Every structure is written in C-alpha cells, then in structure tokens.
Amino acid sequence: MAKLGLNVDHIATVRQARGGTEPDPVTAAAMGELAGAEGITIHLREDRRHIQDRDLEILRRTVQTKLNLEMAATDEMVGIACRIKPEQCTLVPEKRQELTTEGGLDVVGNLAAITKATARLHEAGILVSLFVDPTAAQIRASKESGADAIEIHTGSYAEARDEQSRHHELAAIREAIRLGNELGLTVHAGHGLNYVNILPLTGLSGIEEFNIGHSIISRAMLVGLDRAVREMVALIRRP
Ligand code: PXP
C-alpha cells in the first residue's frame, strides 16, 4: 500500500514570513507522523526560503518514520546530505525565481552529474530518488544513473483543466509507473496533488509513496493538521 510523505515546507514558509520561531516544521512533522504520515519530506533550497539547516538537523533526530530530503544535485547539498544522512534524498531541479519546483529533473541532459551525486549519496547509505517528468527517456536515464527510485512529477496532471488532457496526463503517469517498475525502480509520485485529484492515482498499483505538501497544509489551516493528514491517509489507503 502506498505511503504518505508529508511535506512540511509550507509550515516553514509561514514561520519565515515573520522570521521568528513559529510555527515550527519540527512540531508539524511530529503531529503528521502521529496522524499517520509514513514519511516527512522537506526541501532545503539553496536560498533557504523556507526550510532552514536547523530544521534538517533537528528533524534528522526526531523523525520516527522516514526523512526524505528534496534538494538540488549541487556539491553543497550533497555534502550536507552526506553529513546529516536522511533515509532518502530526492533530487529536484531548482531555480531561484520559481515559486515552487517547475518541471522534472533533466536526467538525460545531466546524466554524469546526477550519476556522480547518486554515487556519493549511496556511499553515505542514502537512498536516491529522482523527480522526473513521466517520459520514457528520463526514466531510462534515471535507471542508468544508479538511482533507486523515481518520483513522477504529477504537476501536468494536477494542472490539466479538461477531461481530455487529464486523461492524457494520467495515461502518461500509468506508463511511467509501468516502465519504472519494469526497470526495477521504486516509484513515487508528487506535486500538485490534492484531496480530489489523488483519487485516480490511488487506484493505480505500483506507486509506493505520495509526497504531498500544499494541499494538506492549506486544509490544515482550516481543519487542523491532525484531521488534514488523517483524511489524506484515508484516501491513499482506500481499498
Ligand atoms: N515532490 C516534489 C519533488 C516537490 O518538489 C514538491 C514541492 O515541494 C512536492 C512533491 C509537493 O508538492 P505540493 O506542495 O504541490 O504537494
């Protein structure tokens, strides 16, 4: 059964809005785990706009499930990851101006650098997942890089505005899962998923982990984090 990786970046975004100490993503992570999240995901960005080094260091000691660190494949980030040793690193593309991660990693175009980063992370005992668009070329290159897993970028699916394009994006995701599994890669999915568009995905077998942040934290502002996480976990575990 698929697991929920709760992304707590947006808790840190609210904290950084005032530059103070609350709300604390460390507290949110613990509450999320108590409500059924089976992983905690954070993105340590180069510009430190939300998650801080301090959060990563404390979460490494407090997360009881699995800590998934999203990061760019830079020397700085790989060095930090090798020191902190999260269970998993998800390599993502990163641009300073973007509001959130835009598009998947170009593994095909950066194969040497990603292979090198993956090898360094493996030496530190860290599983490596690559955030990629659902295309055969990127998935095959992910396998070639030595990565353990892919996280299928579900942004285009989530943003599809009509039934035909949703159907098209869903077919691409289904094919990506099939190919990933065939190549022996663990398959995760994430980006833009919410309480409605998750439903067709939970019906697909072969996805082990959904990484979800914005929709859960948004709902938590209105109904509380415990309820927001429990509701998403129930959807993911639906038979
Ligand atoms: N997975 C990856 C690789 C991401 O970069 C993000 C956004 O930080 C997410 C999942 C979560 O996306 P969302 O906040 O839209 O649920």
CSV table of C-alpha atoms and ligand atoms in Angstrom, one decimal:
chain,number,residue,atom,x,y,z
A,1,MET,CA,0.0,0.0,0.0
A,2,ALA,CA,1.2,3.5,-0.9
A,3,LYS,CA,2.6,5.7,1.9
A,4,LEU,CA,2.1,9.4,2.5
A,5,GLY,CA,5.2,11.5,2.7
A,6,LEU,CA,4.1,14.7,4.3
A,7,ASN,CA,5.9,17.8,3.0
A,8,VAL,CA,6.1,20.4,5.8
A,9,ASP,CA,7.9,23.2,3.8
A,10,HIS,CA,4.8,25.5,3.9
A,11,ILE,CA,4.9,25.4,7.7
A,12,ALA,CA,8.4,26.9,7.4
A,13,THR,CA,7.1,29.4,4.8
A,14,VAL,CA,4.7,30.8,7.4
A,15,ARG,CA,7.4,31.0,10.0
A,16,GLN,CA,9.8,32.7,7.6
A,17,ALA,CA,7.1,35.3,6.8
A,18,ARG,CA,7.9,36.8,10.2
A,19,GLY,CA,11.4,35.5,10.6
A,20,GLY,CA,10.5,34.1,14.0
A,21,THR,CA,10.2,30.6,15.5
A,22,GLU,CA,6.6,29.7,14.9
A,23,PRO,CA,5.0,27.6,13.5
A,24,ASP,CA,7.8,25.0,13.8
A,25,PRO,CA,8.0,22.4,11.0
A,26,VAL,CA,9.5,20.0,13.6
A,27,THR,CA,6.3,20.1,15.6
A,28,ALA,CA,4.2,19.7,12.4
A,29,ALA,CA,6.3,16.7,11.4
A,30,ALA,CA,5.7,15.0,14.7
A,31,MET,CA,2.0,15.7,14.5
A,32,GLY,CA,1.9,14.5,11.0
A,33,GLU,CA,3.5,11.2,12.0
A,34,LEU,CA,1.0,10.8,14.8
A,35,ALA,CA,-1.8,11.3,12.3
A,36,GLY,CA,-0.5,8.5,10.0
A,37,ALA,CA,2.1,10.1,7.7
A,38,GLU,CA,4.8,7.4,7.0
A,39,GLY,CA,7.4,9.9,5.9
A,40,ILE,CA,8.4,13.5,6.3
A,41,THR,CA,9.6,15.4,3.3
A,42,ILE,CA,11.4,18.8,3.3
A,43,HIS,CA,13.1,20.8,0.6
A,44,LEU,CA,16.3,22.5,1.7
A,45,ARG,CA,16.6,25.2,-1.0
A,46,GLU,CA,19.8,26.9,-2.0
A,47,ASP,CA,18.1,30.3,-1.0
A,48,ARG,CA,16.8,28.8,2.3
A,49,ARG,CA,13.4,30.4,1.7
A,50,HIS,CA,11.5,28.1,3.9
A,51,ILE,CA,13.3,25.1,5.5
A,52,GLN,CA,16.5,26.0,7.3
A,53,ASP,CA,19.6,23.9,8.1
A,54,ARG,CA,18.4,23.9,11.7
A,55,ASP,CA,15.2,22.2,10.7
A,56,LEU,CA,17.0,19.5,8.8
A,57,GLU,CA,19.4,18.8,11.7
A,58,ILE,CA,16.6,18.6,14.3
A,59,LEU,CA,14.3,16.5,12.1
A,60,ARG,CA,17.1,14.1,11.5
A,61,ARG,CA,17.0,13.4,15.2
A,62,THR,CA,13.2,13.5,15.7
A,63,VAL,CA,11.6,11.9,12.6
A,64,GLN,CA,10.4,8.4,13.6
A,65,THR,CA,9.4,7.3,10.1
A,66,LYS,CA,11.5,8.2,7.1
A,67,LEU,CA,13.1,11.6,6.3
A,68,ASN,CA,13.1,12.5,2.7
A,69,LEU,CA,15.3,15.5,1.8
A,70,GLU,CA,14.5,17.2,-1.5
A,71,MET,CA,17.5,19.1,-2.9
A,72,ALA,CA,19.3,20.2,-6.0
A,73,ALA,CA,22.2,18.0,-7.0
A,74,THR,CA,24.9,20.5,-6.1
A,75,ASP,CA,28.1,19.9,-4.2
A,76,GLU,CA,26.9,21.9,-1.2
A,77,MET,CA,23.6,20.0,-0.9
A,78,VAL,CA,25.2,16.6,-1.5
A,79,GLY,CA,27.8,17.4,1.3
A,80,ILE,CA,25.0,18.4,3.7
A,81,ALA,CA,23.0,15.3,2.9
A,82,CYS,CA,26.1,13.0,3.4
A,83,ARG,CA,26.7,14.6,6.8
A,84,ILE,CA,23.0,14.5,8.0
A,85,LYS,CA,22.1,11.2,6.4
A,86,PRO,CA,18.4,11.3,5.7
A,87,GLU,CA,17.0,7.9,4.7
A,88,GLN,CA,16.3,9.3,1.2
A,89,CYS,CA,17.3,12.2,-1.0
A,90,THR,CA,15.0,13.3,-3.8
A,91,LEU,CA,17.0,15.2,-6.4
A,92,VAL,CA,15.0,18.1,-7.9
A,93,PRO,CA,15.8,20.9,-10.4
A,94,GLU,CA,15.9,24.3,-8.7
A,95,LYS,CA,15.7,27.8,-10.0
A,96,ARG,CA,15.9,30.9,-7.7
A,97,GLN,CA,13.0,32.7,-9.3
A,98,GLU,CA,10.4,29.9,-9.2
A,99,LEU,CA,7.6,29.8,-6.8
A,100,THR,CA,7.8,26.1,-6.5
A,101,THR,CA,9.6,23.3,-8.3
A,102,GLU,CA,8.9,23.7,-12.0
A,103,GLY,CA,9.3,20.6,-14.2
A,104,GLY,CA,11.2,17.4,-13.6
A,105,LEU,CA,14.9,16.9,-13.4
A,106,ASP,CA,16.7,16.7,-16.8
A,107,VAL,CA,18.4,13.4,-16.1
A,108,VAL,CA,19.1,12.8,-19.8
A,109,GLY,CA,21.0,16.2,-20.1
A,110,ASN,CA,22.8,15.9,-16.8
A,111,LEU,CA,23.5,12.2,-16.5
A,112,ALA,CA,27.1,12.5,-15.5
A,113,ALA,CA,26.5,15.0,-12.7
A,114,ILE,CA,23.4,13.1,-11.4
A,115,THR,CA,25.3,9.7,-11.5
A,116,LYS,CA,28.1,11.3,-9.5
A,117,ALA,CA,25.7,12.8,-6.9
A,118,THR,CA,23.9,9.5,-6.7
A,119,ALA,CA,27.1,7.6,-6.1
A,120,ARG,CA,28.2,10.0,-3.3
A,121,LEU,CA,24.8,9.7,-1.6
A,122,HIS,CA,24.9,5.9,-1.9
A,123,GLU,CA,28.3,5.9,-0.2
A,124,ALA,CA,26.7,7.6,2.7
A,125,GLY,CA,23.9,4.9,2.8
A,126,ILE,CA,21.2,7.2,1.4
A,127,LEU,CA,18.5,6.1,-1.0
A,128,VAL,CA,18.2,8.3,-4.1
A,129,SER,CA,15.0,9.2,-5.8
A,130,LEU,CA,14.9,11.4,-9.0
A,131,PHE,CA,12.0,13.8,-9.6
A,132,VAL,CA,11.2,13.3,-13.2
A,133,ASP,CA,8.5,14.0,-15.8
A,134,PRO,CA,6.7,10.9,-16.9
A,135,THR,CA,8.7,10.3,-20.0
A,136,ALA,CA,10.5,7.1,-21.0
A,137,ALA,CA,13.8,8.9,-21.8
A,138,GLN,CA,14.0,10.4,-18.3
A,139,ILE,CA,13.0,7.2,-16.6
A,140,ARG,CA,15.5,5.1,-18.6
A,141,ALA,CA,18.3,7.7,-17.8
A,142,SER,CA,17.2,7.5,-14.1
A,143,LYS,CA,17.9,3.8,-14.1
A,144,GLU,CA,21.2,4.4,-15.8
A,145,SER,CA,22.3,6.9,-13.2
A,146,GLY,CA,22.0,4.2,-10.5
A,147,ALA,CA,19.1,5.8,-8.7
A,148,ASP,CA,16.9,3.6,-6.5
A,149,ALA,CA,13.6,5.4,-7.3
A,150,ILE,CA,11.9,7.9,-9.4
A,151,GLU,CA,9.3,10.4,-8.2
A,152,ILE,CA,6.9,11.0,-11.1
A,153,HIS,CA,6.1,14.8,-11.4
A,154,THR,CA,2.4,14.9,-11.3
A,155,GLY,CA,2.2,18.7,-11.9
A,156,SER,CA,0.9,18.5,-15.5
A,157,TYR,CA,-1.8,16.0,-14.4
A,158,ALA,CA,-2.8,18.2,-11.5
A,159,GLU,CA,-3.0,21.3,-13.7
A,160,ALA,CA,-5.0,19.6,-16.5
A,161,ARG,CA,-8.1,21.7,-16.9
A,162,ASP,CA,-10.3,19.4,-19.0
A,163,GLU,CA,-11.1,15.8,-19.1
A,164,GLN,CA,-9.2,15.0,-22.3
A,165,SER,CA,-5.9,16.5,-21.0
A,166,ARG,CA,-6.4,14.9,-17.6
A,167,HIS,CA,-6.9,11.5,-19.3
A,168,HIS,CA,-3.8,12.1,-21.4
A,169,GLU,CA,-1.6,13.0,-18.4
A,170,LEU,CA,-3.0,10.1,-16.4
A,171,ALA,CA,-2.1,7.7,-19.3
A,172,ALA,CA,1.5,9.1,-19.2
A,173,ILE,CA,1.7,8.5,-15.4
A,174,ARG,CA,0.4,5.0,-15.8
A,175,GLU,CA,3.0,4.2,-18.5
A,176,ALA,CA,5.8,5.8,-16.3
A,177,ILE,CA,4.8,3.6,-13.4
A,178,ARG,CA,4.9,0.5,-15.7
A,179,LEU,CA,8.3,1.4,-17.1
A,180,GLY,CA,9.8,2.3,-13.7
A,181,ASN,CA,8.6,-0.9,-12.2
A,182,GLU,CA,9.8,-2.9,-15.2
A,183,LEU,CA,13.3,-1.4,-14.8
A,184,GLY,CA,13.3,-2.2,-11.1
A,185,LEU,CA,12.9,1.3,-9.8
A,186,THR,CA,10.7,2.2,-6.9
A,187,VAL,CA,8.0,4.6,-8.0
A,188,HIS,CA,6.9,7.7,-6.0
A,189,ALA,CA,4.6,10.5,-7.2
A,190,GLY,CA,4.1,14.1,-6.2
A,191,HIS,CA,3.4,17.7,-6.9
A,192,GLY,CA,0.1,19.5,-7.0
A,193,LEU,CA,-1.8,16.5,-5.6
A,194,ASN,CA,-4.9,17.3,-3.5
A,195,TYR,CA,-7.9,15.6,-2.0
A,196,VAL,CA,-9.7,15.3,-5.3
A,197,ASN,CA,-7.0,14.6,-7.9
A,198,ILE,CA,-5.3,11.9,-5.7
A,199,LEU,CA,-8.3,9.6,-6.2
A,200,PRO,CA,-7.5,8.2,-9.7
A,201,LEU,CA,-3.9,7.8,-8.6
A,202,THR,CA,-4.6,5.7,-5.6
A,203,GLY,CA,-6.3,3.2,-7.9
A,204,LEU,CA,-3.0,2.6,-9.7
A,205,SER,CA,-0.8,-0.1,-8.3
A,206,GLY,CA,3.0,0.4,-8.4
A,207,ILE,CA,3.2,3.7,-6.6
A,208,GLU,CA,4.9,3.3,-3.2
A,209,GLU,CA,4.9,6.9,-1.9
A,210,PHE,CA,3.0,10.1,-2.5
A,211,ASN,CA,4.8,13.3,-1.4
A,212,ILE,CA,2.2,15.9,-0.7
A,213,GLY,CA,2.5,19.4,0.9
A,214,HIS,CA,0.5,22.4,-0.2
A,215,SER,CA,-3.0,20.9,-0.2
A,216,ILE,CA,-2.6,19.2,3.2
A,217,ILE,CA,-1.1,22.3,4.9
A,218,SER,CA,-3.7,24.5,3.3
A,219,ARG,CA,-6.5,22.3,4.6
A,220,ALA,CA,-4.8,22.1,8.0
A,221,MET,CA,-5.1,25.9,8.3
A,222,LEU,CA,-8.9,25.4,8.3
A,223,VAL,CA,-9.5,22.0,9.9
A,224,GLY,CA,-6.3,21.3,11.8
A,225,LEU,CA,-3.2,19.3,10.8
A,226,ASP,CA,-4.2,16.1,12.5
A,227,ARG,CA,-7.5,15.9,10.6
A,228,ALA,CA,-6.0,17.1,7.3
A,229,VAL,CA,-3.3,14.3,7.5
A,230,ARG,CA,-5.8,11.6,8.6
A,231,GLU,CA,-8.1,12.5,5.7
A,232,MET,CA,-5.3,12.2,3.1
A,233,VAL,CA,-4.0,9.0,4.6
A,234,ALA,CA,-7.5,7.5,4.4
A,235,LEU,CA,-7.8,8.4,0.7
A,236,ILE,CA,-4.4,6.9,0.0
A,237,ARG,CA,-5.2,3.7,1.9
A,238,ARG,CA,-8.7,3.3,0.4
A,239,PRO,CA,-9.1,-0.2,-0.9
B,1,PXP,N1,7.5,16.4,-4.6
B,1,PXP,C1,8.5,17.2,-5.0
B,1,PXP,C2,9.7,16.7,-5.6
B,1,PXP,C3,8.4,18.6,-4.8
B,1,PXP,O1,9.3,19.5,-5.2
B,1,PXP,C4,7.2,19.1,-4.2
B,1,PXP,C5,7.1,20.6,-3.9
B,1,PXP,O2,8.0,20.9,-2.9
B,1,PXP,C6,6.2,18.2,-3.8
B,1,PXP,C7,6.4,16.8,-4.0
B,1,PXP,C8,5.0,18.6,-3.1
B,1,PXP,O3,4.2,19.3,-3.9
B,1,PXP,P1,2.9,20.0,-3.3
B,1,PXP,O4,3.3,21.0,-2.3
B,1,PXP,O5,2.3,20.7,-4.5
B,1,PXP,O6,2.0,18.9,-2.7
